[in-house]
XYZ file of C-alpha atoms in Angstrom:
617
model
C 92.211 50.474 87.666
C 88.874 51.724 86.317
C 86.738 50.618 89.224
C 84.050 52.527 91.052
C 83.087 52.309 94.702
C 79.478 53.103 93.917
C 76.993 53.631 91.135
C 76.304 56.775 89.153
C 74.711 59.666 91.039
C 73.116 62.923 89.998
C 75.096 66.128 90.420
C 74.086 68.544 93.150
C 72.756 71.945 92.084
C 76.056 73.721 92.757
C 77.976 71.102 90.805
C 75.663 71.459 87.825
C 76.371 75.189 87.715
C 80.117 74.497 87.609
C 79.685 71.744 85.015
C 77.879 74.007 82.555
C 80.193 76.928 83.263
C 83.191 74.749 82.395
C 81.488 73.639 79.156
C 81.171 77.323 78.155
C 84.850 77.929 78.924
C 86.577 74.572 78.276
C 90.046 76.120 78.227
C 89.696 77.862 81.582
C 92.100 76.149 83.989
C 90.807 78.480 86.697
C 88.243 75.830 87.652
C 91.109 74.004 89.363
C 91.496 74.945 93.016
C 94.759 74.370 94.853
C 96.618 75.189 98.017
C 99.599 73.913 99.950
C 100.470 73.653 103.624
C 103.913 74.867 104.593
C 105.239 72.804 107.515
C 108.430 73.982 109.195
C 110.343 71.691 111.511
C 111.364 68.030 111.856
C 108.536 66.489 109.825
C 108.306 62.720 109.398
C 107.832 62.470 105.599
C 106.662 58.856 105.786
C 103.859 59.871 108.154
C 102.905 62.709 105.785
C 102.491 60.202 102.970
C 100.526 57.795 105.209
C 98.275 60.667 106.293
C 97.744 61.677 102.667
C 96.795 58.096 101.753
C 94.397 57.819 104.698
C 92.779 61.097 103.683
C 92.372 59.886 100.101
C 90.598 56.789 101.395
C 88.214 58.921 103.450
C 87.538 61.901 101.158
C 85.186 60.875 98.379
C 85.369 64.395 96.948
C 89.017 63.808 96.024
C 88.032 60.712 94.030
C 84.955 61.936 92.164
C 84.802 61.242 88.441
C 82.171 62.147 85.880
C 80.400 60.645 82.902
C 77.593 61.807 80.622
C 74.823 59.208 80.612
C 71.957 59.736 78.151
C 72.972 63.379 77.851
C 72.972 63.982 81.615
C 76.204 64.456 83.619
C 76.594 61.856 86.349
C 79.241 61.316 89.023
C 80.750 58.348 90.807
C 83.435 57.728 93.423
C 86.540 56.052 92.030
C 88.920 53.573 93.699
C 91.506 55.341 95.901
C 94.259 53.000 94.632
C 94.269 54.910 91.334
C 95.292 58.117 93.128
C 99.006 58.211 93.907
C 100.585 60.509 96.473
C 103.463 62.145 94.610
C 106.653 62.460 96.648
C 108.946 65.160 95.276
C 112.397 65.951 96.655
C 113.574 69.405 95.566
C 115.871 70.035 98.513
C 118.946 69.708 96.282
C 117.871 72.480 93.895
C 119.772 75.822 93.964
C 116.557 77.528 95.107
C 114.323 74.766 96.512
C 111.424 77.068 97.404
C 111.325 78.557 93.889
C 111.594 75.067 92.380
C 108.653 73.898 94.517
C 106.594 76.911 93.461
C 107.343 76.183 89.793
C 106.447 72.494 90.187
C 103.091 73.382 91.767
C 102.316 76.011 89.105
C 103.071 73.512 86.353
C 100.977 70.786 87.979
C 98.080 73.174 88.558
C 98.114 74.194 84.904
C 97.739 70.635 83.624
C 94.519 70.017 81.662
C 91.993 67.727 83.312
C 89.628 65.263 81.695
C 86.121 65.905 82.992
C 84.838 62.718 81.401
C 86.258 59.900 83.481
C 89.647 61.366 84.386
C 90.991 62.141 87.858
C 90.170 65.650 89.086
C 92.549 65.816 92.054
C 96.247 65.493 92.795
C 98.201 65.186 96.042
C 101.920 65.722 96.563
C 104.381 65.831 99.462
C 107.276 68.094 98.476
C 110.543 68.145 100.381
C 111.944 71.664 100.221
C 114.527 71.203 102.978
C 115.328 68.863 105.841
C 112.966 70.853 108.056
C 110.606 72.250 105.425
C 107.852 70.370 103.572
C 104.968 71.470 101.368
C 101.779 69.390 101.312
C 100.121 70.223 97.985
C 96.492 69.517 97.110
C 94.650 70.276 93.856
C 90.995 69.589 93.099
C 88.502 70.651 90.450
C 85.756 73.045 91.569
C 83.231 70.415 90.416
C 84.250 68.285 93.367
C 85.617 70.698 95.979
C 84.894 74.221 97.153
C 86.949 76.474 99.427
C 85.354 75.161 102.603
C 86.098 71.618 101.440
C 89.748 72.575 100.995
C 89.964 73.787 104.600
C 88.219 70.620 105.824
C 90.773 68.493 103.967
C 93.675 70.445 105.432
C 92.284 70.089 108.968
C 91.667 66.381 108.553
C 95.171 65.840 107.154
C 96.655 67.502 110.228
C 94.471 65.374 112.531
C 95.526 62.127 110.843
C 99.248 63.001 110.915
C 99.056 63.974 114.595
C 97.229 60.762 115.507
C 99.827 58.654 113.675
C 102.686 60.589 115.280
C 101.190 59.978 118.741
C 100.532 56.299 118.063
C 96.749 56.714 118.067
C 94.257 55.338 115.564
C 93.363 57.999 112.963
C 89.863 56.565 112.521
C 88.286 58.987 114.983
C 86.875 61.969 113.122
C 86.863 60.211 109.730
C 85.251 62.234 106.936
C 81.646 61.405 106.112
C 80.356 60.254 102.711
C 79.248 62.632 99.972
C 75.798 61.080 100.077
C 75.123 63.240 103.163
C 75.540 66.399 101.079
C 73.640 64.923 98.142
C 70.695 63.860 100.285
C 70.597 67.262 101.992
C 70.665 69.082 98.655
C 67.875 66.939 97.244
C 65.742 67.320 100.375
C 66.224 71.086 100.450
C 65.227 71.611 96.820
C 61.935 69.801 97.391
C 61.188 71.546 100.691
C 59.040 74.492 101.678
C 62.246 76.244 102.741
C 63.411 76.275 99.131
C 60.251 78.113 98.068
C 60.520 80.545 100.997
C 64.165 81.328 100.188
C 63.258 81.920 96.549
C 60.612 84.438 97.557
C 63.091 86.172 99.855
C 65.691 86.663 97.122
C 63.086 87.682 94.573
C 62.018 90.410 96.987
C 65.621 91.556 97.442
C 66.471 91.647 93.731
C 63.214 92.074 91.808
C 63.712 95.798 91.057
C 67.378 95.449 90.122
C 68.287 97.996 87.401
C 68.947 96.507 83.988
C 72.602 96.305 83.014
C 73.623 98.817 80.358
C 76.148 98.127 77.601
C 79.140 98.734 79.838
C 77.794 96.435 82.532
C 77.046 93.735 79.980
C 80.698 93.917 78.939
C 81.734 93.636 82.578
C 79.706 90.430 82.820
C 81.922 88.702 80.227
C 82.455 85.044 81.185
C 86.116 84.280 81.826
C 87.787 81.987 79.307
C 91.078 81.679 81.163
C 92.401 81.371 84.700
C 92.356 84.658 86.617
C 95.324 86.941 87.067
C 96.198 87.134 90.774
C 97.833 89.957 92.690
C 98.748 89.248 96.311
C 99.901 91.733 98.929
C 100.461 91.592 102.678
C 98.606 93.914 105.033
C 100.663 95.703 107.671
C 100.028 94.641 111.254
C 98.986 98.190 112.193
C 96.324 98.215 109.443
C 95.013 94.871 110.706
C 94.874 96.211 114.264
C 93.116 99.414 113.158
C 90.497 97.387 111.278
C 89.740 95.280 114.346
C 89.523 98.366 116.564
C 87.152 100.091 114.126
C 84.953 96.988 113.907
C 84.742 96.925 117.712
C 83.792 100.601 117.811
C 81.131 100.122 115.124
C 79.795 96.997 116.895
C 80.343 94.761 113.885
C 82.662 91.938 112.849
C 85.982 92.701 111.115
C 84.876 90.482 108.210
C 81.637 92.450 107.840
C 83.556 95.735 107.912
C 85.690 94.396 105.045
C 82.501 93.561 103.120
C 81.290 97.117 103.730
C 84.661 98.389 102.457
C 84.195 96.410 99.232
C 80.741 97.976 98.752
C 82.142 101.475 99.357
C 84.970 100.736 96.908
C 82.421 99.672 94.262
C 80.372 102.813 94.890
C 83.395 105.114 94.676
C 84.732 103.544 91.476
C 81.417 103.253 89.587
C 79.294 106.055 91.055
C 76.428 103.621 91.619
C 73.936 104.265 94.388
C 72.460 100.784 93.992
C 75.470 98.602 94.824
C 75.426 94.793 94.532
C 78.496 92.743 95.438
C 78.887 88.977 95.654
C 79.672 87.163 98.896
C 80.854 83.518 98.627
C 79.249 81.291 101.284
C 79.213 77.572 102.135
C 75.661 76.944 100.951
C 75.151 74.257 103.575
C 74.011 73.965 107.182
C 74.554 71.609 110.091
C 77.713 70.308 111.751
C 77.716 67.008 109.858
C 77.398 68.658 106.451
C 80.124 71.179 107.318
C 82.624 68.367 107.950
C 82.406 66.801 104.477
C 84.583 68.051 101.591
C 82.398 68.687 98.555
C 81.019 71.385 96.275
C 78.113 73.343 97.746
C 79.577 76.896 97.650
C 77.137 79.608 96.670
C 77.119 83.384 96.080
C 74.980 85.789 98.095
C 74.208 89.109 96.379
C 74.701 91.805 99.028
C 72.665 94.826 97.941
C 73.189 98.255 99.522
C 72.078 101.812 98.798
C 74.980 104.266 99.051
C 74.547 107.964 98.291
C 75.962 111.361 99.211
C 74.289 111.254 102.617
C 75.414 107.711 103.543
C 77.587 107.634 106.650
C 80.076 105.011 107.802
C 77.722 103.714 110.486
C 74.875 103.575 107.944
C 76.800 101.488 105.415
C 77.999 99.188 108.201
C 74.439 98.803 109.469
C 73.170 98.042 105.949
C 75.969 95.510 105.412
C 75.341 93.741 108.714
C 71.619 93.476 107.994
C 72.132 92.258 104.396
C 74.719 89.642 105.377
C 72.804 88.423 108.432
C 69.548 88.047 106.485
C 71.286 86.591 103.447
C 73.010 83.873 105.473
C 69.599 82.642 106.616
C 68.762 81.969 102.967
C 72.224 80.961 101.725
C 71.233 77.584 100.257
C 69.135 79.122 97.473
C 71.425 79.024 94.441
C 72.614 82.278 92.832
C 71.940 80.715 89.422
C 68.329 80.147 90.475
C 68.042 83.802 91.516
C 69.164 84.949 88.060
C 66.835 82.451 86.411
C 63.911 83.671 88.511
C 64.686 87.253 87.436
C 65.149 86.175 83.789
C 68.647 87.682 83.641
C 70.700 84.501 83.228
C 72.952 86.221 80.656
C 73.807 89.002 83.084
C 75.741 89.106 86.335
C 74.816 91.834 88.823
C 77.843 90.937 90.979
C 80.938 92.073 89.090
C 82.843 92.398 92.366
C 83.060 89.597 94.938
C 84.575 89.826 98.409
C 85.618 86.665 100.235
C 86.928 86.953 103.803
C 88.593 83.803 105.121
C 89.428 84.086 108.791
C 91.045 80.989 110.292
C 90.938 80.878 114.069
C 92.147 77.298 114.428
C 95.836 76.476 114.003
C 96.765 73.511 111.831
C 99.098 71.398 113.947
C 101.080 68.439 112.676
C 102.139 66.971 115.997
C 104.157 69.711 117.662
C 104.549 71.660 114.414
C 102.339 74.451 113.058
C 101.407 74.599 109.352
C 100.632 77.721 107.319
C 98.197 77.532 104.422
C 98.856 79.153 101.036
C 96.162 79.401 98.355
C 97.292 79.009 94.743
C 93.901 79.013 93.036
C 90.407 79.497 94.437
C 88.224 78.992 91.390
C 87.126 80.896 88.274
C 86.480 84.650 88.266
C 84.259 86.396 85.711
C 84.791 89.887 87.145
C 86.940 90.743 90.165
C 87.193 88.864 93.454
C 88.935 90.226 96.541
C 90.088 87.387 98.801
C 91.147 88.498 102.273
C 93.070 85.845 104.199
C 93.470 86.288 107.931
C 95.649 83.431 109.094
C 99.373 84.143 109.708
C 98.812 87.870 109.291
C 96.328 89.475 106.908
C 96.797 89.174 103.167
C 94.791 90.530 100.217
C 94.621 88.602 96.954
C 92.803 90.148 94.004
C 91.818 87.652 91.314
C 90.511 89.128 88.051
C 89.145 87.955 84.713
C 92.083 88.331 82.269
C 89.630 89.206 79.506
C 88.860 92.439 81.357
C 91.883 93.094 83.570
C 95.637 92.636 83.626
C 97.980 92.112 86.568
C 98.611 95.845 86.903
C 94.899 96.689 87.183
C 94.439 93.865 89.699
C 97.195 95.526 91.724
C 95.349 98.847 91.505
C 92.186 97.197 92.838
C 94.192 95.801 95.753
C 95.807 99.133 96.617
C 92.612 101.161 96.325
C 90.549 98.642 98.270
C 93.146 98.760 101.053
C 92.987 102.566 100.964
C 89.219 102.347 101.542
C 89.784 99.882 104.397
C 92.275 102.296 106.007
C 89.872 105.204 105.535
C 86.974 103.293 107.103
C 89.201 102.204 109.985
C 90.109 105.827 110.779
C 86.805 107.575 109.950
C 84.268 108.720 112.492
C 80.966 106.800 112.405
C 79.189 109.921 111.115
C 81.700 110.547 108.299
C 80.152 110.347 104.799
C 81.509 107.428 102.771
C 81.459 109.545 99.596
C 84.684 111.019 100.972
C 86.426 107.653 101.196
C 89.878 108.021 99.703
C 90.807 105.658 96.878
C 94.260 107.100 96.212
C 97.345 106.605 98.326
C 99.918 109.332 98.909
C 102.120 108.270 95.990
C 99.213 108.210 93.514
C 97.853 111.502 94.825
C 101.283 113.127 94.391
C 101.510 111.771 90.839
C 98.007 112.876 89.801
C 97.824 116.247 91.523
C 101.432 117.415 91.354
C 103.699 115.431 89.029
C 101.320 115.322 86.065
C 100.597 119.034 86.472
C 104.234 120.030 86.739
C 104.761 120.889 83.081
C 107.591 123.371 83.609
C 106.211 125.540 80.806
C 105.414 129.226 80.959
C 101.758 129.956 80.219
C 99.911 133.225 79.880
C 97.936 134.254 82.938
C 94.547 134.323 81.286
C 91.156 132.698 81.616
C 89.785 130.282 79.045
C 87.209 132.838 77.771
C 90.020 135.380 77.271
C 92.093 132.908 75.277
C 89.135 131.960 73.095
C 88.084 135.564 72.521
C 91.643 136.444 71.458
C 91.410 133.731 68.796
C 88.017 135.109 67.688
C 89.581 138.541 67.260
C 92.423 137.095 65.174
C 90.325 134.863 62.869
C 86.627 135.753 63.176
C 85.677 134.185 59.813
C 87.767 131.015 60.145
C 85.935 127.719 60.628
C 85.786 126.810 64.331
C 83.452 123.783 64.267
C 82.236 121.399 61.564
C 79.216 119.342 62.543
C 77.236 117.097 60.179
C 78.563 119.032 57.208
C 77.679 122.467 58.651
C 80.543 124.909 59.269
C 80.440 127.399 62.151
C 82.886 130.311 62.228
C 84.670 131.598 65.318
C 82.548 134.770 65.317
C 79.281 132.816 65.089
C 80.361 130.325 67.770
C 81.382 133.231 70.027
C 77.974 134.889 69.603
C 76.143 131.639 70.433
C 78.305 131.149 73.529
C 77.737 134.731 74.661
C 73.954 134.291 74.467
C 74.141 131.100 76.524
C 76.466 132.811 79.018
C 74.014 135.672 79.541
C 71.160 133.195 79.954
C 73.125 131.304 82.637
C 74.242 134.483 84.407
C 70.585 135.367 84.670
C 70.076 132.073 86.468
C 72.787 132.833 89.001
C 75.775 131.085 87.418
C 79.146 132.647 88.243
C 82.670 131.737 89.388
C 82.751 128.457 91.406
C 79.343 127.406 90.022
C 79.183 123.917 88.482
C 76.918 123.529 85.458
C 76.084 120.151 83.950
C 76.139 119.951 80.149
C 74.249 117.007 78.685
C 73.986 117.391 74.903
C 74.697 115.321 71.829
C 77.988 115.949 70.054
C 77.851 118.941 67.745
C 78.219 122.722 67.513
C 75.544 123.275 70.180
C 77.605 121.254 72.655
C 80.731 123.318 71.968
C 78.755 126.576 72.278
C 77.239 125.392 75.574
C 80.642 124.514 77.065
C 82.026 127.901 76.061
C 78.893 129.601 77.376
C 79.355 128.018 80.801
C 82.982 129.165 81.163
C 82.134 132.631 79.781
C 79.515 132.943 82.536
C 82.299 132.078 84.980
C 81.122 128.553 85.798
C 82.804 125.164 85.542
C 81.169 122.715 83.166
C 80.488 119.109 84.104
C 80.149 116.904 80.987
C 77.304 114.403 81.378
C 77.069 111.526 78.909
C 73.399 110.975 77.962
C 74.162 107.230 77.753
C 75.052 107.007 81.460
C 72.551 105.243 83.752
C 70.169 107.739 85.345
C 71.360 106.825 88.861
C 74.984 107.624 87.958
C 73.947 110.988 86.488
C 71.932 111.776 89.617
C 74.949 110.921 91.765
C 77.283 113.140 89.687
C 74.932 116.115 89.809
C 74.415 115.854 93.551
C 78.057 115.101 94.361
C 79.372 118.039 92.272
C 76.821 120.469 93.672
C 75.457 121.281 90.224
C 73.320 124.452 90.055
C 71.742 123.752 86.673
C 72.033 121.447 83.655
C 72.168 122.585 80.035
C 70.474 119.849 78.041
C 68.216 119.138 75.075
C 64.713 117.876 74.539
C 64.323 114.102 74.733
C 67.465 113.554 76.819
C 66.221 111.532 79.834
C 62.845 113.224 79.647
C 63.830 116.273 81.677
C 64.608 116.372 85.371
C 62.637 113.220 86.223
C 65.137 111.192 84.209
C 67.966 112.403 86.435
C 66.304 111.047 89.538
C 64.796 114.420 90.492
C 67.924 115.856 92.141
C 66.798 118.583 94.531
C 67.787 122.150 93.665
C 68.900 121.452 90.072
C 67.329 123.547 87.291
C 67.245 122.334 83.676
C 67.926 124.618 80.733
C 66.571 122.848 77.633
C 68.336 124.850 74.906
C 66.114 123.622 72.073
C 62.900 123.981 74.059
C 60.515 126.708 72.792
C 60.778 128.847 75.938
C 64.596 128.821 76.095
C 64.932 129.332 72.325
C 62.965 132.565 72.767
C 65.116 133.645 75.705
C 68.333 132.990 73.775
C 67.083 134.957 70.780
C 66.497 137.945 73.064
C 70.017 137.776 74.521
C 72.829 139.920 73.138
C 75.496 137.968 71.264
C 78.155 140.631 71.713
C 81.122 140.482 74.102
C 80.295 140.313 77.804
C 80.939 143.483 79.777
C 83.208 143.506 82.817
C 80.289 143.920 85.208
C 77.934 141.330 83.742
C 79.294 138.287 85.567
C 78.314 137.536 89.149
C 81.899 138.018 90.349
C 85.373 138.481 88.909
C 86.589 135.491 86.868
C 90.205 134.539 87.645
C 92.568 131.950 86.105
C 92.455 130.125 89.450
C 88.740 129.437 89.124
C 87.777 125.946 87.902
C 86.855 125.618 84.230
C 85.463 122.065 84.342
C 84.797 119.070 86.580
C 85.378 115.579 85.171
C 84.197 112.231 86.601
C 86.297 109.291 85.376
């Protein structure tokens, strides 16, 4: 029956964003959202079906359909009689629960027709005599996560009323026109302009994304990979205790943990993560299933001197202020900043804490999320309902299931660290690795079982120089450099660095283009007794500044034109710059002896146990 209960209506701002996103990724089934309620006990299946039908009659969001009229997408509410409630009996299967999971996965993966087709599906699945699943799917064009919870709550209310012989009309869901009118009124209000100015002030000096970040902003073409893991009860309790001590909410401490995780994995001081929010206000609007969800960019500054209490304070302030302006669309923010092709929020954190139990008469239902919308980067969903659970959803064009699992484990490690850390502890020490990974990286991978000579790297290189002084050591841009010549260059650099105080345990940054000079500089650092820290000139300046400060770098060997000297590194205090092709340093190097270093020239005895290099990955 192709009837409509109303005329065509314009899409709300949030819906338009989803509409165009789906056009750019037509094969992405991740725009379907779905969950099921698991109900244990003596359920009346007929009442479940009646409740599902009543809810379909009430919820216009479940019956939205779309057309393009004169090139503009429009929506209308379709007749509820064209939406069946599927009743599936899988209780006779060898593994009914697995069969139900497979049925729901298959149904969720079905293509939908955005132009006039149904965008929702409802099913009551019998898994056992005392176990039923109530399944609900809807396209993100019509429903957001808050709408899904509203539908689940209303379904439980209707079933309970029917079971108790009461009329289910009390508490009926309101019409979508309430959301549409509110959206239209907001976008023509002074509040809209004020919110725009607020977000422009927050984001106006956002650093431009480099090549790597542009790659990270790749729009997903397929449904996300999802890794789900349960959180131990003791970890949940520790998180709540830490939040109480820090005078914040557990959900806000989890948001802070996501920001610390992003900082520790990228080295960024300027951290921006995405926070999904309802994008609506008022009790009446909150009780209507629809699509108004928005993303708040939570921007924090995290450096070497940032403590736990500082990052929590920053997070609380950013979230509290952002929620006051949550109706201003994220897409509008990017448009205002003229960065619509970029996405500053690669990582999103969504904390869903459900305080209210879903009761079907005397029975309690547990919700299970199967899909919560598309993901262009990484989204960490934390569910706190029947115990805490972490689900990491990731763009399959950038991540696989294994890397999503790594995100989950490392994020949980940060949560555990924050829960146990003192408020004054520096978050740069937050531990990403668990015991098993630490054992593998520090012990197993280094347990080669091979006998090696007890010698330093300079000694090994100098032995090779003695054996083959005239052999070619380096070829760069067609120029050959012998071992003897390379050794002499390295010795001059070593003496120059020793004169600047470099010795064993010193860390020296080396930021040069690939070539013979780079090799000579690396050798010169280790000959002086220091450990070299390779610095890619293509890294963002803020990441370089973080590396230099975090590693305690004494000086940086670099070249002219690389970041414009120390100012390009963010002016890290106490770091000297040795510009090897600068006129002054060229003269100093020419005056240095290129012969072997004497035993007493270094500022300390160099041992095999001393570090030779420091690598940031």
